[in-house]
mmCIF file with all atom_site columns, C-alpha atoms in Angstrom:
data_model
loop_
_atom_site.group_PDB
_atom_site.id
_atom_site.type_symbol
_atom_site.label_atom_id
_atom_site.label_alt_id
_atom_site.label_comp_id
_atom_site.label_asym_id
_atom_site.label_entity_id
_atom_site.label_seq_id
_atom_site.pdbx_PDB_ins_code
_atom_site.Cartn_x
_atom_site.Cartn_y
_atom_site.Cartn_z
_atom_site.occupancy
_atom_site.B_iso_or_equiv
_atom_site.pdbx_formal_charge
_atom_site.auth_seq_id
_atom_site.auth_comp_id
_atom_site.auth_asym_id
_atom_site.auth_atom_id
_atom_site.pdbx_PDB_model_num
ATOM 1   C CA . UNK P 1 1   ? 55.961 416.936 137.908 1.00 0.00 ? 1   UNK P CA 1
ATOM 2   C CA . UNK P 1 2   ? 58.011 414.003 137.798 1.00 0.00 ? 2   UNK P CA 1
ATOM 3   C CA . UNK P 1 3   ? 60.620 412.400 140.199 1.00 0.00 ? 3   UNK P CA 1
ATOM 4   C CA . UNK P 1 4   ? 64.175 414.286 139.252 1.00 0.00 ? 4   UNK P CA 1
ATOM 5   C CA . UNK P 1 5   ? 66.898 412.762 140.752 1.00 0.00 ? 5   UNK P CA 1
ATOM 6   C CA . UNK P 1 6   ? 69.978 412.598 138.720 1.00 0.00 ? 6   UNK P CA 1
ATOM 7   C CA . UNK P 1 7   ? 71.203 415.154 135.828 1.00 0.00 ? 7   UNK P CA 1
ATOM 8   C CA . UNK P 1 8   ? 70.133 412.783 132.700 1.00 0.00 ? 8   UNK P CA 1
ATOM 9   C CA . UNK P 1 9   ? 66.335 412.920 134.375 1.00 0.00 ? 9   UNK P CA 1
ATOM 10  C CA . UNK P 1 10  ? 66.728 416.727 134.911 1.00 0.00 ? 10  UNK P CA 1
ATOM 11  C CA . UNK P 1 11  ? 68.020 417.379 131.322 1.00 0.00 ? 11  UNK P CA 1
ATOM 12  C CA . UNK P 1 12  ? 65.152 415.162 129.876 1.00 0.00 ? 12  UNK P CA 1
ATOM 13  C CA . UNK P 1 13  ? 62.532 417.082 131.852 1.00 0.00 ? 13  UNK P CA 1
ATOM 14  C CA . UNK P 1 14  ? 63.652 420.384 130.583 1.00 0.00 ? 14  UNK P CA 1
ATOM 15  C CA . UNK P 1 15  ? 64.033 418.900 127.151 1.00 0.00 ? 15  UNK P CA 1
ATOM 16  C CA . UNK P 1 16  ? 60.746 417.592 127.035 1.00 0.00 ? 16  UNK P CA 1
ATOM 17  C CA . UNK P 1 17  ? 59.108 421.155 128.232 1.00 0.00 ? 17  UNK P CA 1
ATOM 18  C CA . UNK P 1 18  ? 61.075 422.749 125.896 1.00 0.00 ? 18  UNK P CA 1
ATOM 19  C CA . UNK P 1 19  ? 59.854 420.645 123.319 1.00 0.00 ? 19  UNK P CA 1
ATOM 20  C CA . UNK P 1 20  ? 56.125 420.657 124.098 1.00 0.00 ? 20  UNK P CA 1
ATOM 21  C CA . UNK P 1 21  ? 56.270 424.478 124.663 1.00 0.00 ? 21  UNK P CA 1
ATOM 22  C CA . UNK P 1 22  ? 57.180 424.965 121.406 1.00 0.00 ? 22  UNK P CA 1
ATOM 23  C CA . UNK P 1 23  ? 54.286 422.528 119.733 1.00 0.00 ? 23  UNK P CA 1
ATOM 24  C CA . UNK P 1 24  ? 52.068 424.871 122.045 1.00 0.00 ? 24  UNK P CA 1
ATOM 25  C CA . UNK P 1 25  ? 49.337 426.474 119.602 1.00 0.00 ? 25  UNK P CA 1
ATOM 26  C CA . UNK P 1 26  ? 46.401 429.137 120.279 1.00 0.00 ? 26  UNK P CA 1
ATOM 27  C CA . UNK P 1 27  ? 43.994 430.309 118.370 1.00 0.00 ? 27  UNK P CA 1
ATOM 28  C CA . UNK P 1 28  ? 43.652 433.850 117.265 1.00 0.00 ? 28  UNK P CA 1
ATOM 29  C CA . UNK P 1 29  ? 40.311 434.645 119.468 1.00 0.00 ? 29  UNK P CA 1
ATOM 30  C CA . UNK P 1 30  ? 40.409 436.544 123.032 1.00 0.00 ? 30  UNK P CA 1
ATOM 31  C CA . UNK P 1 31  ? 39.275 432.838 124.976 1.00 0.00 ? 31  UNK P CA 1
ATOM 32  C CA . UNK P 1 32  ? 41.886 431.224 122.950 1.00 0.00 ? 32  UNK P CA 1
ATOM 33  C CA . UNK P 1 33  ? 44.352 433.489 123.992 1.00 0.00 ? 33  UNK P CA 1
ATOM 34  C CA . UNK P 1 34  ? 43.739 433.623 127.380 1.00 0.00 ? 34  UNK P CA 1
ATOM 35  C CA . UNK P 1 35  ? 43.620 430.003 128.172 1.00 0.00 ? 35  UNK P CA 1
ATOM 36  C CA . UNK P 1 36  ? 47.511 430.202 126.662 1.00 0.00 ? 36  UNK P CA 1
ATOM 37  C CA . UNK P 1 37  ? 48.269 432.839 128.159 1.00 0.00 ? 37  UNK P CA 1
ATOM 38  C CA . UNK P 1 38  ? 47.469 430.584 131.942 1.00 0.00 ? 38  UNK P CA 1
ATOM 39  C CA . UNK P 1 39  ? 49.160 427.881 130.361 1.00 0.00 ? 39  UNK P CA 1
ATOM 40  C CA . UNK P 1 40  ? 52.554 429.950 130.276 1.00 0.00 ? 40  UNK P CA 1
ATOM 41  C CA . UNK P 1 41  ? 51.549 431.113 133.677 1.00 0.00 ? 41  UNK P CA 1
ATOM 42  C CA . UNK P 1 42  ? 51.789 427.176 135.036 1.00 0.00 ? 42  UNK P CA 1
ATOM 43  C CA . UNK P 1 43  ? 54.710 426.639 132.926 1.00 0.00 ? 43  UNK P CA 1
ATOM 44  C CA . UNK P 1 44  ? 56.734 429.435 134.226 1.00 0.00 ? 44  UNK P CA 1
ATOM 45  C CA . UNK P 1 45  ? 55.225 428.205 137.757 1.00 0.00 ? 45  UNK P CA 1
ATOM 46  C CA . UNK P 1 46  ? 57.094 424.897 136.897 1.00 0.00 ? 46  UNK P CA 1
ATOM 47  C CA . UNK P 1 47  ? 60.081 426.205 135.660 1.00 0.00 ? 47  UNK P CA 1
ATOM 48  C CA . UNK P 1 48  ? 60.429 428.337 139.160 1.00 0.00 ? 48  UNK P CA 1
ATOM 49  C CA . UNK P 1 49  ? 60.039 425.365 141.442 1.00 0.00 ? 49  UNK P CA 1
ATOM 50  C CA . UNK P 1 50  ? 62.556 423.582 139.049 1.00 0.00 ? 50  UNK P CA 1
ATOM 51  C CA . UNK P 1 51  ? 65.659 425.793 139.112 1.00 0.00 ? 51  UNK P CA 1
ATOM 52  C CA . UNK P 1 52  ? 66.883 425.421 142.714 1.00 0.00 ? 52  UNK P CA 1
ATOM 53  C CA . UNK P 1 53  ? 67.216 421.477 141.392 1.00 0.00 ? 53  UNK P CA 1
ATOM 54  C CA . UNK P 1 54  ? 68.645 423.398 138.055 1.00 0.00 ? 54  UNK P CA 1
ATOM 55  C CA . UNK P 1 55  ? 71.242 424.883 140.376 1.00 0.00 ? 55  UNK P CA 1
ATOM 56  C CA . UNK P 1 56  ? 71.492 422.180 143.227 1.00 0.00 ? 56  UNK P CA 1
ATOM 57  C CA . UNK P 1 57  ? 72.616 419.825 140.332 1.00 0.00 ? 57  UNK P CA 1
ATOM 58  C CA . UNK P 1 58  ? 74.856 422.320 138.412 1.00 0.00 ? 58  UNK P CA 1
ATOM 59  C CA . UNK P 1 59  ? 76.908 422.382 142.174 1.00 0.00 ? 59  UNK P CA 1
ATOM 60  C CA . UNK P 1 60  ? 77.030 418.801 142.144 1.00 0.00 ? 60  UNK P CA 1
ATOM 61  C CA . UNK P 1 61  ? 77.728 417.885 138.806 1.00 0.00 ? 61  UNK P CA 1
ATOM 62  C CA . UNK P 1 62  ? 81.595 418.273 138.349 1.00 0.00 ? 62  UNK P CA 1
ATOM 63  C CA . UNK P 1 63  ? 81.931 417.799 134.643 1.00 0.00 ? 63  UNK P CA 1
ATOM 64  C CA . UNK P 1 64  ? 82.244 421.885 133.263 1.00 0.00 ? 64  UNK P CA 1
ATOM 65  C CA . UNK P 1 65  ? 80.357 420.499 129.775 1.00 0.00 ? 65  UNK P CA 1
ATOM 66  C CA . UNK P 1 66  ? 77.586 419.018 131.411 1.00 0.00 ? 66  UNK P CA 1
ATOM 67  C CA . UNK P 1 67  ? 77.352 421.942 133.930 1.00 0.00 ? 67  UNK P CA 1
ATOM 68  C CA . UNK P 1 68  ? 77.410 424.264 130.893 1.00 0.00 ? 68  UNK P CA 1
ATOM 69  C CA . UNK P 1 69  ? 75.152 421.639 128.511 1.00 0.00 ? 69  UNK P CA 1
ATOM 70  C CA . UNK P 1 70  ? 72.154 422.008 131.925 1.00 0.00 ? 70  UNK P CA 1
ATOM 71  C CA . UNK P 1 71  ? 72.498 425.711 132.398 1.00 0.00 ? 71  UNK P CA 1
ATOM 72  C CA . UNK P 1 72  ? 71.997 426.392 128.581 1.00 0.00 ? 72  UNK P CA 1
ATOM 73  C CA . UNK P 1 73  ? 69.351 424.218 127.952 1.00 0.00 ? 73  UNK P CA 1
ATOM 74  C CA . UNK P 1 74  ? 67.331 425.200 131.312 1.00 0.00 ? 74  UNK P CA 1
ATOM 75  C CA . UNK P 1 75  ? 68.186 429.298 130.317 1.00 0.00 ? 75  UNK P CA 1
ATOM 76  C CA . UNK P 1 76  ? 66.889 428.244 126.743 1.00 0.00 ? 76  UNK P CA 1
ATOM 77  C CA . UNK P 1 77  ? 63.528 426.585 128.227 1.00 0.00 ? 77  UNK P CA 1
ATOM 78  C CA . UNK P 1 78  ? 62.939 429.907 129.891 1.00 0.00 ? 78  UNK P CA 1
ATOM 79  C CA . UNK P 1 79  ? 63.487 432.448 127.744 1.00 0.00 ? 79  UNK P CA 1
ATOM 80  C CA . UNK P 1 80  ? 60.759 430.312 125.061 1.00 0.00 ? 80  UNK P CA 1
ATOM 81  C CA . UNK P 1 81  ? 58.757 430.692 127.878 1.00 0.00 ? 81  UNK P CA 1
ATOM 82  C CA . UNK P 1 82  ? 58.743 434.296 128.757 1.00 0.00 ? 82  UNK P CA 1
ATOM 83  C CA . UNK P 1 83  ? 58.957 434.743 124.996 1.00 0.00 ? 83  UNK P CA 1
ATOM 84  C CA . UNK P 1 84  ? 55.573 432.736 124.194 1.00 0.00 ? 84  UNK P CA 1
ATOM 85  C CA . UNK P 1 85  ? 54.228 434.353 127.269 1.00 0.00 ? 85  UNK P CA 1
ATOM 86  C CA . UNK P 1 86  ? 54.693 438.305 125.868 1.00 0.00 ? 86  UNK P CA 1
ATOM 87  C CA . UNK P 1 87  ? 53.638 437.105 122.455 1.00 0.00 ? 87  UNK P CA 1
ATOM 88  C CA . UNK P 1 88  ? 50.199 435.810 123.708 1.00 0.00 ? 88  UNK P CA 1
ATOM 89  C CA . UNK P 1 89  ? 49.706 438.812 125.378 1.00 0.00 ? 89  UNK P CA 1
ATOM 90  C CA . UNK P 1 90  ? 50.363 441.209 122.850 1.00 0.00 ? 90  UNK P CA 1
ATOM 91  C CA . UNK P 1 91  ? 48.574 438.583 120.339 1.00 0.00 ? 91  UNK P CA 1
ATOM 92  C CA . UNK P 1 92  ? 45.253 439.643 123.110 1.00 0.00 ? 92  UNK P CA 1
ATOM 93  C CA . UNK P 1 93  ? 46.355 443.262 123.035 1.00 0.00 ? 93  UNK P CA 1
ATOM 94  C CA . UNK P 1 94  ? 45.834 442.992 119.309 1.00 0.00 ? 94  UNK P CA 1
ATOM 95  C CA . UNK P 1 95  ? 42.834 440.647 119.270 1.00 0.00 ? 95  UNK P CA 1
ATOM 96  C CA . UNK P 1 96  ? 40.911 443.229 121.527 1.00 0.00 ? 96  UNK P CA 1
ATOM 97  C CA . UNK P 1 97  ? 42.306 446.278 119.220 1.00 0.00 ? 97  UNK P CA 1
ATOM 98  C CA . UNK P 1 98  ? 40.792 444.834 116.583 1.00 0.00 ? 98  UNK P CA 1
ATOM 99  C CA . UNK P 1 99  ? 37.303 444.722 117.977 1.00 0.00 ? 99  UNK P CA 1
ATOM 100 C CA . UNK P 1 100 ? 37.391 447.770 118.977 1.00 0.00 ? 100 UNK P CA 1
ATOM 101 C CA . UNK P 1 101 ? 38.237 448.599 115.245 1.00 0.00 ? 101 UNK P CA 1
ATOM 102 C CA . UNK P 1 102 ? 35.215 446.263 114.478 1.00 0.00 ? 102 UNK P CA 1
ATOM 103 C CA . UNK P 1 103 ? 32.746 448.309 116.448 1.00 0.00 ? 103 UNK P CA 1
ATOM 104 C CA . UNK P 1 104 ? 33.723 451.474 115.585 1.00 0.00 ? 104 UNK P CA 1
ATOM 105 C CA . UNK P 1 105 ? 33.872 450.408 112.103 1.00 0.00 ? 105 UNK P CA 1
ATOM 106 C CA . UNK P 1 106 ? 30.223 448.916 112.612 1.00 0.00 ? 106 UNK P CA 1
ATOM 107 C CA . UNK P 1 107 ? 29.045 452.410 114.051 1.00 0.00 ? 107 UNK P CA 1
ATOM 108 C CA . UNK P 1 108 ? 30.103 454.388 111.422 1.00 0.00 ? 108 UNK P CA 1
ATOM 109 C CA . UNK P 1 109 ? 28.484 451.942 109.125 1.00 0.00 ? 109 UNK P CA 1
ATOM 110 C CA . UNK P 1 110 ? 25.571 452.365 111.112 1.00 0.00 ? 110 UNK P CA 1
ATOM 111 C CA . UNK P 1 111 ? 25.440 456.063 111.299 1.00 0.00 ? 111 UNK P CA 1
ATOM 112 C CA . UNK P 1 112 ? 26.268 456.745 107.675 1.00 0.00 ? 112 UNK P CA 1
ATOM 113 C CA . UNK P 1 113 ? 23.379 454.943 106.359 1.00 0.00 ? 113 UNK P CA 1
ATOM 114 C CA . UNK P 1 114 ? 21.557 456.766 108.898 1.00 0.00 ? 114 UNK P CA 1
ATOM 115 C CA . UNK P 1 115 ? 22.315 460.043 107.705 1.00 0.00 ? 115 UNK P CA 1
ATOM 116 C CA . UNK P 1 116 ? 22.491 459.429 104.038 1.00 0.00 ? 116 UNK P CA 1
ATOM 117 C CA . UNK P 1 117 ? 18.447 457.830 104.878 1.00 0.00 ? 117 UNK P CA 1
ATOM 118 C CA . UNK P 1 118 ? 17.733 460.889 105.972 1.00 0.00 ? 118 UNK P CA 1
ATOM 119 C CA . UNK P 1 119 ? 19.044 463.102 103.500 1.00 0.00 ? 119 UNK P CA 1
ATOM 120 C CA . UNK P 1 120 ? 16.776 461.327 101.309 1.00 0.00 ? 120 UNK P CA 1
ATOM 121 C CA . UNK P 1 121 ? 14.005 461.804 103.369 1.00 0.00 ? 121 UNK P CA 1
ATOM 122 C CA . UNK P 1 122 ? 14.806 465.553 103.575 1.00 0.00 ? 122 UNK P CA 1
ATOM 123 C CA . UNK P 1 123 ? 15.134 465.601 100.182 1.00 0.00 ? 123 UNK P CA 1
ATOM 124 C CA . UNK P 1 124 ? 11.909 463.788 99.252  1.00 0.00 ? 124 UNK P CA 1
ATOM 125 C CA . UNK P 1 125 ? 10.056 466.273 101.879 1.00 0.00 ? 125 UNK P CA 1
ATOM 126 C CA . UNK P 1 126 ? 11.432 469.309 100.038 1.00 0.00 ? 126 UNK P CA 1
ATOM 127 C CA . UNK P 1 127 ? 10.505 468.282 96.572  1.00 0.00 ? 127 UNK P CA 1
ATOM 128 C CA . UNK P 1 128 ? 7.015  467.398 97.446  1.00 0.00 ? 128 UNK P CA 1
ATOM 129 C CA . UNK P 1 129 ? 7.194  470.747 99.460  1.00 0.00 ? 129 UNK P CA 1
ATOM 130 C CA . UNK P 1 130 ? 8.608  472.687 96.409  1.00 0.00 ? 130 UNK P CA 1
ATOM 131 C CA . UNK P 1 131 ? 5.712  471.064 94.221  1.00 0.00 ? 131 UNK P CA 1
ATOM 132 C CA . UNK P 1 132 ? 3.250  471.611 96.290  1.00 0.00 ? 132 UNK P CA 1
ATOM 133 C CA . UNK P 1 133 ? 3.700  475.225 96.145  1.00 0.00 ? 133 UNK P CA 1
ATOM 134 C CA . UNK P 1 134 ? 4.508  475.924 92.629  1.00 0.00 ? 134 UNK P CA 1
ATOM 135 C CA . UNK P 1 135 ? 0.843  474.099 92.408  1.00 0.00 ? 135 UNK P CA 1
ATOM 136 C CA . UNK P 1 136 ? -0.968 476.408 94.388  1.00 0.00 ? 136 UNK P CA 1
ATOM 137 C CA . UNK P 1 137 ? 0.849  479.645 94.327  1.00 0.00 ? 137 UNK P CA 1
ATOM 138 C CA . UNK P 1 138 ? 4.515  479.878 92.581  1.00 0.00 ? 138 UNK P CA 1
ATOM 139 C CA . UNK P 1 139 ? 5.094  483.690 92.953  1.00 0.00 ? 139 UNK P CA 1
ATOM 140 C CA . UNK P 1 140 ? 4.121  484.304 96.721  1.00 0.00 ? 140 UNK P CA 1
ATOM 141 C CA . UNK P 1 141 ? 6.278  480.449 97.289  1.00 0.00 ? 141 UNK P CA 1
ATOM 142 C CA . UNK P 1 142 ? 9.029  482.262 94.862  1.00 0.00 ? 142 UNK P CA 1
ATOM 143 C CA . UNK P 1 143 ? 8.723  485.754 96.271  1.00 0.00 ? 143 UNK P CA 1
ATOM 144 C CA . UNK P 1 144 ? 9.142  483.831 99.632  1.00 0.00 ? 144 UNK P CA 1
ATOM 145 C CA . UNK P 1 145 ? 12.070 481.820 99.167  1.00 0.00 ? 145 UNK P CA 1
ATOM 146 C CA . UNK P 1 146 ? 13.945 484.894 97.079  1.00 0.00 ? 146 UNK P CA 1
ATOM 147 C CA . UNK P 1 147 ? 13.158 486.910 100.460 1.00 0.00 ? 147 UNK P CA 1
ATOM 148 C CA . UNK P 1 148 ? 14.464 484.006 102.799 1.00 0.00 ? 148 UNK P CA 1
ATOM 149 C CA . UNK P 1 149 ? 17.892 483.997 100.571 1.00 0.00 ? 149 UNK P CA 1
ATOM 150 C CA . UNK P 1 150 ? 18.193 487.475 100.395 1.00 0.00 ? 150 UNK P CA 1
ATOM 151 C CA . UNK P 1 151 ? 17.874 488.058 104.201 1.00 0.00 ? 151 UNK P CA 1
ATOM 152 C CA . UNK P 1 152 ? 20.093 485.112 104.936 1.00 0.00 ? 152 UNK P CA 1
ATOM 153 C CA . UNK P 1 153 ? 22.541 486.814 103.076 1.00 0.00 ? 153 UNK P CA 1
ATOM 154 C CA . UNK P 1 154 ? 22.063 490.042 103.697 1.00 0.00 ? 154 UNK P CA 1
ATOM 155 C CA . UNK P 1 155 ? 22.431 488.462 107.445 1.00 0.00 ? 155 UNK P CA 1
ATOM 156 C CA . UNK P 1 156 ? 25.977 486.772 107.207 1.00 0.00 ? 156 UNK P CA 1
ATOM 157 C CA . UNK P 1 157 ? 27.376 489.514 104.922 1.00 0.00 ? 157 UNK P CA 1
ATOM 158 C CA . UNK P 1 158 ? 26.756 492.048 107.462 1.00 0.00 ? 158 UNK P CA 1
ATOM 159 C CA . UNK P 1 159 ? 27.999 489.847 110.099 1.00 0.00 ? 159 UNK P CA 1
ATOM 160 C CA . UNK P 1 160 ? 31.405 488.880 108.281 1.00 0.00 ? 160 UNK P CA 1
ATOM 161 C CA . UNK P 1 161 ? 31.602 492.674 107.564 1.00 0.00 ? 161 UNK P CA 1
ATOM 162 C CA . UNK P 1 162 ? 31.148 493.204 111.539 1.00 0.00 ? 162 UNK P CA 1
ATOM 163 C CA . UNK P 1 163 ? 33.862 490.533 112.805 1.00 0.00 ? 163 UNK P CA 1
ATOM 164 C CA . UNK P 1 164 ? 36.390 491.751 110.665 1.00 0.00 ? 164 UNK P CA 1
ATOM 165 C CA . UNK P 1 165 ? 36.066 495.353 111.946 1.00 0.00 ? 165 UNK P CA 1
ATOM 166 C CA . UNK P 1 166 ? 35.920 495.135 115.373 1.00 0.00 ? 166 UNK P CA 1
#
């Protein structure tokens, strides 16, 4: 930090932190975000260790604009501050929302292609199946499956018919 010692060198600091906080850029990635987000951490270090010379020269300095012109500008460098400092964080809030959102996007990607793969295997299985008995013997394979379906739902009307009268 520079050597403050009068009110023109104190206003000129906080002008030129004000200034270069605002030309301040980050990217949009986690790293980038953090390595702002410790910038504004030093800055707001700064700005701590420079108000009791904020408010040691605002007790010294007898002209009411220049007292008013200091306290302004120094309140105005800190709110940027605090204000650059909540957006980066919510900016990394965001940036880690969204991969999450990424993942779970890639999983469900991942598992419907899974499933739909193996529908078509299942369904591939079955026709060969089905052929493969209509080729050797279609009315035992018919009989059978008619006898599976009828049973099935022989099964789940009698057990409908039993939940709804007990």
């Amino acid at each position: 930090m520079a050597r403050i010692v009068s009110y023109e060198d104190l206003m000129a600091w906080i002008e030129r932190k004000t200034n270069e906080i605002q030309l301040c850029k980050y990217g949009r990635n986690r790293e980038s975000l953090h390595q702002g987000i410790e910038e504004q951490r030093k800055y707001l270090a700064e700005i701590a260790e420079i108000e009791t010379k904020v408010t040691h020269m605002i007790t010294k300095t007898y002209d009411k604009g220049k007292k008013q012109r200091l306290q302004e500008s120094y309140d105005l460098l800190k709110t940027i501050i605090e204000r650059k400092f909540h957006c980066l964080e919510t900016m990394l809030l965001v940036a880690s929302l969204e991969e999450n959102c990424s993942r779970i996007s890639s999983e469900f990607d991942h598992r419907s292609v899974s499933i739909v793969n193996e529908e078509r295997l299942r369904k591939t299985d079955y026709s060969s199946e089905m052929t493969r008995a209509t080729s050797t013997d279609s009315i035992s394979s018919t009989n059978s499956i008619t006898s599976n379906n009828i049973s099935g739902f022989i099964s789940t009307t009698s057990q409908v018919f039993t939940d709804q009268y007990q």
